[in-house]
PDB file of C-alpha atoms in Angstrom:
ATOM      1  CA  MET A   1      30.280  69.750 -30.194  1.00 35.00           C
ATOM      2  CA  SER A   2      30.367  73.340 -28.900  1.00 36.00           C
ATOM      3  CA  ILE A   3      27.330  75.528 -28.182  1.00 37.00           C
ATOM      4  CA  ARG A   4      27.696  79.238 -27.462  1.00 37.00           C
ATOM      5  CA  LEU A   5      25.014  80.750 -25.248  1.00 33.00           C
ATOM      6  CA  ALA A   6      24.930  84.531 -25.235  1.00 35.00           C
ATOM      7  CA  GLN A   7      22.747  87.225 -23.661  1.00 33.00           C
ATOM      8  CA  SER A   8      20.019  84.885 -22.547  1.00 34.00           C
ATOM      9  CA  CYS A   9      19.026  82.609 -19.729  1.00 33.00           C
ATOM     10  CA  GLN A  10      18.893  79.036 -20.930  1.00 34.00           C
ATOM     11  CA  ARG A  11      18.137  75.734 -19.234  1.00 31.00           C
ATOM     12  CA  ARG A  12      19.304  72.328 -20.434  1.00 32.00           C
ATOM     13  CA  VAL A  13      18.284  68.952 -18.985  1.00 30.00           C
ATOM     14  CA  LEU A  14      21.059  66.405 -19.306  1.00 32.00           C
ATOM     15  CA  SER A  15      20.829  62.892 -17.844  1.00 32.00           C
ATOM     16  CA  GLY A  16      18.219  64.011 -15.334  1.00 34.00           C
ATOM     17  CA  ASN A  17      20.297  66.969 -14.128  1.00 32.00           C
ATOM     18  CA  VAL A  18      19.292  70.561 -14.719  1.00 32.00           C
ATOM     19  CA  LEU A  19      22.047  72.938 -15.721  1.00 33.00           C
ATOM     20  CA  SER A  20      21.127  76.635 -15.504  1.00 32.00           C
ATOM     21  CA  ILE A  21      23.119  79.169 -17.436  1.00 32.00           C
ATOM     22  CA  ALA A  22      22.296  82.705 -16.335  1.00 35.00           C
ATOM     23  CA  ALA A  23      25.015  84.901 -17.742  1.00 36.00           C
ATOM     24  CA  ALA A  24      26.321  85.767 -21.166  1.00 37.00           C
ATOM     25  CA  GLY A  25      29.620  84.342 -22.321  1.00 38.00           C
ATOM     26  CA  TRP A  26      29.199  80.711 -21.267  1.00 37.00           C
ATOM     27  CA  HIS A  27      30.475  77.951 -23.498  1.00 36.00           C
ATOM     28  CA  ILE A  28      29.084  74.419 -23.247  1.00 35.00           C
ATOM     29  CA  ARG A  29      31.189  71.551 -24.550  1.00 36.00           C
ATOM     30  CA  THR A  30      30.191  67.928 -24.681  1.00 36.00           C
ATOM     31  CA  SER A  31      32.452  65.061 -25.606  1.00 37.00           C
ATOM     32  CA  ASN A  32      32.245  61.399 -24.700  1.00 40.00           C
ATOM     33  CA  SER A  33      29.193  62.059 -22.481  1.00 39.00           C
ATOM     34  CA  GLN A  34      31.169  64.653 -20.497  1.00 38.00           C
ATOM     35  CA  LEU A  35      29.798  68.135 -20.005  1.00 38.00           C
ATOM     36  CA  THR A  36      31.953  71.120 -19.150  1.00 36.00           C
ATOM     37  CA  ALA A  37      30.943  74.748 -18.843  1.00 37.00           C
ATOM     38  CA  THR A  38      33.401  77.604 -18.910  1.00 35.00           C
ATOM     39  CA  GLN A  39      32.787  81.314 -18.849  1.00 36.00           C
ATOM     40  CA  SER A  40      34.502  83.614 -21.271  1.00 32.00           C
ATOM     41  CA  THR A  41      37.059  85.944 -19.715  1.00 29.00           C
ATOM     42  CA  ARG A  42      35.541  88.877 -21.606  1.00 33.00           C
ATOM     43  CA  ASN A  43      33.869  91.582 -19.559  1.00 42.00           C
ATOM     44  CA  GLN A  44      30.112  91.024 -19.400  1.00 44.00           C
ATOM     45  CA  SER A  45      29.505  94.402 -21.016  1.00 45.00           C
ATOM     46  CA  SER A  46      31.606  93.357 -24.030  1.00 51.00           C
ATOM     47  CA  SER A  47      28.868  90.907 -25.035  1.00 74.00           C
ATOM     48  CA  LEU A  48      26.457  93.835 -25.281  1.00 82.00           C
ATOM     49  CA  THR A  49      26.465  96.585 -27.848  1.00 92.00           C
ATOM     50  CA  PRO A  50      27.770  99.752 -26.145  1.00 95.00           C
ATOM     51  CA  PHE A  51      25.212 102.502 -25.668  1.00 95.00           C
ATOM     52  CA  HIS A  52      25.787 106.142 -26.623  1.00 97.00           C
ATOM     53  CA  HIS A  53      24.585 108.987 -24.410  1.00 97.00           C
ATOM     54  CA  ALA A  54      25.160 112.705 -25.066  1.00 97.00           C
ATOM     55  CA  PHE A  55      24.435 115.222 -22.324  1.00 95.00           C
ATOM     56  CA  PRO A  56      24.938 118.942 -21.680  1.00 95.00           C
ATOM     57  CA  VAL A  57      27.651 120.444 -19.500  1.00 96.00           C
ATOM     58  CA  ASN A  58      28.372 124.090 -18.801  1.00 94.00           C
ATOM     59  CA  ASN A  59      32.166 123.714 -18.493  1.00 95.00           C
ATOM     60  CA  LEU A  60      34.262 121.244 -20.502  1.00 97.00           C
ATOM     61  CA  ASP A  61      37.299 121.527 -18.203  1.00 98.00           C
ATOM     62  CA  SER A  62      35.165 120.581 -15.175  1.00 97.00           C
ATOM     63  CA  ALA A  63      33.622 117.720 -17.158  1.00 98.00           C
ATOM     64  CA  ARG A  64      37.070 116.486 -18.231  1.00 98.00           C
ATOM     65  CA  HIS A  65      38.261 116.476 -14.603  1.00 98.00           C
ATOM     66  CA  PHE A  66      35.112 114.848 -13.214  1.00 98.00           C
ATOM     67  CA  TYR A  67      34.637 112.114 -15.834  1.00 98.00           C
ATOM     68  CA  GLY A  68      38.354 111.558 -16.521  1.00 98.00           C
ATOM     69  CA  THR A  69      40.048 111.975 -13.146  1.00 97.00           C
ATOM     70  CA  ILE A  70      37.298 111.254 -10.619  1.00 97.00           C
ATOM     71  CA  LEU A  71      35.249 108.594 -12.435  1.00 97.00           C
ATOM     72  CA  GLY A  72      38.301 107.206 -14.268  1.00 97.00           C
ATOM     73  CA  CYS A  73      36.775 107.350 -17.765  1.00 97.00           C
ATOM     74  CA  GLU A  74      39.177 107.108 -20.677  1.00 98.00           C
ATOM     75  CA  GLU A  75      38.927 110.158 -22.920  1.00 98.00           C
ATOM     76  CA  GLY A  76      38.348 109.672 -26.637  1.00 97.00           C
ATOM     77  CA  ARG A  77      37.882 112.245 -29.367  1.00 97.00           C
ATOM     78  CA  SER A  78      37.150 115.839 -28.457  1.00 97.00           C
ATOM     79  CA  SER A  79      36.741 119.351 -29.801  1.00 97.00           C
ATOM     80  CA  ASP A  80      36.260 122.765 -28.224  1.00 97.00           C
ATOM     81  CA  LYS A  81      32.515 121.904 -27.925  1.00 97.00           C
ATOM     82  CA  TRP A  82      32.442 118.252 -26.779  1.00 98.00           C
ATOM     83  CA  ILE A  83      34.425 115.378 -25.216  1.00 98.00           C
ATOM     84  CA  ASP A  84      33.951 111.622 -25.740  1.00 98.00           C
ATOM     85  CA  PHE A  85      34.506 109.342 -22.746  1.00 98.00           C
ATOM     86  CA  SER A  86      34.410 105.580 -22.243  1.00 97.00           C
ATOM     87  CA  LEU A  87      32.158 104.890 -19.243  1.00 97.00           C
ATOM     88  CA  PHE A  88      32.790 101.198 -18.520  1.00 96.00           C
ATOM     89  CA  GLY A  89      32.997 100.580 -22.277  1.00 96.00           C
ATOM     90  CA  HIS A  90      30.024 102.751 -23.215  1.00 96.00           C
ATOM     91  CA  GLN A  91      30.332 106.018 -25.144  1.00 98.00           C
ATOM     92  CA  ILE A  92      29.202 109.134 -23.333  1.00 98.00           C
ATOM     93  CA  VAL A  93      29.697 112.604 -24.761  1.00 98.00           C
ATOM     94  CA  ALA A  94      29.778 115.810 -22.743  1.00 98.00           C
ATOM     95  CA  HIS A  95      28.523 118.623 -24.999  1.00 97.00           C
ATOM     96  CA  TYR A  96      29.083 122.248 -24.029  1.00 96.00           C
ATOM     97  CA  SER A  97      25.833 124.141 -23.491  1.00 94.00           C
ATOM     98  CA  LYS A  98      25.287 127.588 -21.987  1.00 88.00           C
ATOM     99  CA  ILE A  99      21.793 126.558 -20.920  1.00 81.00           C
ATOM    100  CA  TYR A 100      21.264 123.601 -18.618  1.00 71.00           C
ATOM    101  CA  PRO A 101      17.869 122.189 -19.656  1.00 66.00           C
ATOM    102  CA  TYR A 102      16.822 119.980 -16.730  1.00 69.00           C
ATOM    103  CA  VAL A 103      14.869 120.640 -13.589  1.00 82.00           C
ATOM    104  CA  ASP A 104      15.090 117.633 -11.290  1.00 87.00           C
ATOM    105  CA  HIS A 105      11.941 115.656 -10.668  1.00 93.00           C
ATOM    106  CA  PHE A 106      11.926 113.039  -7.901  1.00 95.00           C
ATOM    107  CA  ASN A 107      10.149 109.684  -7.721  1.00 94.00           C
ATOM    108  CA  PRO A 108      10.004 107.528  -4.583  1.00 93.00           C
ATOM    109  CA  VAL A 109      11.762 104.160  -4.996  1.00 93.00           C
ATOM    110  CA  ASP A 110      12.172 101.844  -1.993  1.00 92.00           C
ATOM    111  CA  GLY A 111      12.461 104.714   0.475  1.00 92.00           C
ATOM    112  CA  ASP A 112      14.659 106.980  -1.668  1.00 95.00           C
ATOM    113  CA  GLU A 113      13.687 110.107  -3.603  1.00 96.00           C
ATOM    114  CA  VAL A 114      15.241 109.218  -6.955  1.00 96.00           C
ATOM    115  CA  PRO A 115      16.176 112.151  -9.239  1.00 95.00           C
ATOM    116  CA  VAL A 116      14.892 112.066 -12.808  1.00 94.00           C
ATOM    117  CA  PRO A 117      16.394 112.219 -15.376  1.00 93.00           C
ATOM    118  CA  HIS A 118      19.518 110.202 -14.609  1.00 95.00           C
ATOM    119  CA  PHE A 119      21.897 107.790 -16.342  1.00 96.00           C
ATOM    120  CA  GLY A 120      24.626 105.355 -15.374  1.00 97.00           C
ATOM    121  CA  VAL A 121      25.831 101.770 -15.680  1.00 97.00           C
ATOM    122  CA  VAL A 122      24.885  98.461 -14.087  1.00 97.00           C
ATOM    123  CA  LEU A 123      28.133  97.103 -12.635  1.00 97.00           C
ATOM    124  CA  GLU A 124      29.175  93.816 -11.112  1.00 97.00           C
ATOM    125  CA  TRP A 125      28.840  93.601  -7.281  1.00 97.00           C
ATOM    126  CA  GLU A 126      32.571  93.900  -6.427  1.00 97.00           C
ATOM    127  CA  GLN A 127      33.082  96.453  -9.187  1.00 97.00           C
ATOM    128  CA  PHE A 128      30.358  98.617  -7.610  1.00 98.00           C
ATOM    129  CA  GLU A 129      32.010  98.430  -4.173  1.00 98.00           C
ATOM    130  CA  LYS A 130      35.408  99.463  -5.584  1.00 98.00           C
ATOM    131  CA  PHE A 131      33.856 102.255  -7.657  1.00 98.00           C
ATOM    132  CA  ALA A 132      31.923 103.595  -4.631  1.00 98.00           C
ATOM    133  CA  GLU A 133      35.186 103.655  -2.639  1.00 98.00           C
ATOM    134  CA  ARG A 134      36.913 105.542  -5.460  1.00 98.00           C
ATOM    135  CA  LEU A 135      34.144 108.162  -5.434  1.00 98.00           C
ATOM    136  CA  LYS A 136      34.364 108.539  -1.643  1.00 98.00           C
ATOM    137  CA  GLU A 137      38.156 108.946  -1.851  1.00 97.00           C
ATOM    138  CA  HIS A 138      37.622 111.776  -4.358  1.00 97.00           C
ATOM    139  CA  GLY A 139      35.085 113.479  -2.085  1.00 97.00           C
ATOM    140  CA  VAL A 140      32.043 113.000  -4.321  1.00 98.00           C
ATOM    141  CA  GLN A 141      28.882 114.255  -2.590  1.00 98.00           C
ATOM    142  CA  PHE A 142      26.160 111.627  -2.887  1.00 98.00           C
ATOM    143  CA  MET A 143      22.517 112.540  -3.376  1.00 97.00           C
ATOM    144  CA  ILE A 144      21.737 108.959  -2.346  1.00 98.00           C
ATOM    145  CA  GLU A 145      24.545 107.196  -0.482  1.00 98.00           C
ATOM    146  CA  PRO A 146      25.657 103.749  -1.671  1.00 98.00           C
ATOM    147  CA  HIS A 147      23.300 101.192  -0.122  1.00 98.00           C
ATOM    148  CA  ILE A 148      21.250  98.093  -0.888  1.00 97.00           C
ATOM    149  CA  ARG A 149      17.727  98.564  -2.225  1.00 95.00           C
ATOM    150  CA  PHE A 150      14.976  95.908  -2.507  1.00 95.00           C
ATOM    151  CA  ARG A 151      16.785  93.847   0.144  1.00 94.00           C
ATOM    152  CA  GLY A 152      15.637  90.224  -0.009  1.00 93.00           C
ATOM    153  CA  LEU A 153      13.404  90.902  -3.037  1.00 94.00           C
ATOM    154  CA  THR A 154      13.672  90.233  -6.750  1.00 95.00           C
ATOM    155  CA  GLY A 155      16.178  92.715  -8.165  1.00 95.00           C
ATOM    156  CA  GLU A 156      18.063  93.294  -4.893  1.00 96.00           C
ATOM    157  CA  GLN A 157      20.764  95.814  -5.765  1.00 97.00           C
ATOM    158  CA  TYR A 158      23.412  98.217  -4.643  1.00 97.00           C
ATOM    159  CA  THR A 159      22.637 101.761  -5.792  1.00 98.00           C
ATOM    160  CA  MET A 160      24.083 105.255  -5.488  1.00 98.00           C
ATOM    161  CA  PHE A 161      23.266 108.653  -6.976  1.00 98.00           C
ATOM    162  CA  PHE A 162      25.393 111.767  -7.401  1.00 98.00           C
ATOM    163  CA  LYS A 163      25.672 114.769  -9.714  1.00 96.00           C
ATOM    164  CA  ASP A 164      28.400 115.829 -12.098  1.00 96.00           C
ATOM    165  CA  PRO A 165      29.617 119.476 -11.898  1.00 95.00           C
ATOM    166  CA  ALA A 166      26.975 120.562 -14.463  1.00 94.00           C
ATOM    167  CA  GLY A 167      24.156 119.035 -12.401  1.00 94.00           C
ATOM    168  CA  ASN A 168      23.548 115.846 -14.420  1.00 95.00           C
ATOM    169  CA  ASN A 169      22.274 113.016 -12.212  1.00 97.00           C
ATOM    170  CA  LEU A 170      24.128 109.720 -12.326  1.00 98.00           C
ATOM    171  CA  GLU A 171      23.110 106.370 -10.872  1.00 98.00           C
ATOM    172  CA  PHE A 172      25.315 103.316 -10.669  1.00 98.00           C
ATOM    173  CA  LYS A 173      23.956 100.001  -9.491  1.00 98.00           C
ATOM    174  CA  ALA A 174      24.869  96.325  -9.165  1.00 98.00           C
ATOM    175  CA  LEU A 175      22.395  93.483  -8.852  1.00 97.00           C
ATOM    176  CA  ARG A 176      23.030  90.705  -6.360  1.00 96.00           C
ATOM    177  CA  HIS A 177      21.692  88.342  -9.058  1.00 96.00           C
ATOM    178  CA  PRO A 178      22.520  89.928 -12.443  1.00 95.00           C
ATOM    179  CA  ASP A 179      20.022  87.680 -14.221  1.00 95.00           C
ATOM    180  CA  GLN A 180      17.250  89.596 -12.385  1.00 95.00           C
ATOM    181  CA  LEU A 181      17.970  92.911 -14.129  1.00 94.00           C
ATOM    182  CA  PHE A 182      14.650  92.784 -16.003  1.00 93.00           C
ATOM    183  CA  SER A 183      12.773  90.428 -13.670  1.00 93.00           C
ATOM    184  CA  LYS A 184       9.397  91.482 -12.367  1.00 92.00           C
ATOM    185  CA  PHE A 185       8.483  91.358  -8.695  1.00 89.00           C
ATOM    186  CA  THR A 186       6.692  88.155  -7.690  1.00 88.00           C
ATOM    187  CA  LYS A 187       2.991  88.402  -6.890  1.00 83.00           C
ATOM    188  CA  ASP A 188       3.796  88.418  -3.158  1.00 86.00           C
ATOM    189  CA  GLU A 189       6.433  91.139  -3.639  1.00 87.00           C
ATOM    190  CA  GLN A 190       4.054  93.334  -5.663  1.00 79.00           C
ATOM    191  CA  ASP A 191       1.935  93.904  -2.569  1.00 72.00           C
ATOM    192  CA  LEU A 192       4.890  95.181  -0.500  1.00 64.00           C
ATOM    193  CA  PRO A 193       5.376  98.949  -0.246  1.00 59.00           C
ATOM    194  CA  LYS A 194       8.265 100.157  -2.447  1.00 60.00           C
ATOM    195  CA  GLU A 195       8.077 103.819  -1.432  1.00 51.00           C
TER     196      GLU A 195
END
């Protein structure tokens, strides 16, 4: 018998033992009272539907260099008005615009002034560290340097913020415990200052 568990946290009690499955892509097999669990070799993001995000840029050549060369995004279709990129398997599209529509607003989050609006991807822990090093090697100026936020709390995470050449804010993060991406703070944690 084979059971595929995807995109959910599930708990099974077998012979008095509790088996917790926290990540997508796990396969449970039972045969002759034996239980084995293996994780798919697919990237975690491949079990999710890719998102699409279109955003304005004031120079397509600068966008192509920043997203392609610096961030390492694979380029897809393009025209003289837009460029598709794969951002860790998600489709982002830089659209040429003479007018940049955003004025940054900032909200305090765990001691940082976080720029709004922003977009980015939740990475795996080691993937975040390698990506942050790549950005540093390319001389990216961080608005918020790579660091750990909510240390010791639910949702503990690496985070970093920077701008693209057109002024779009990007955040990349990685959770220490990926299954806590949508977890709420505990009652005790709710009373702690997050600003």
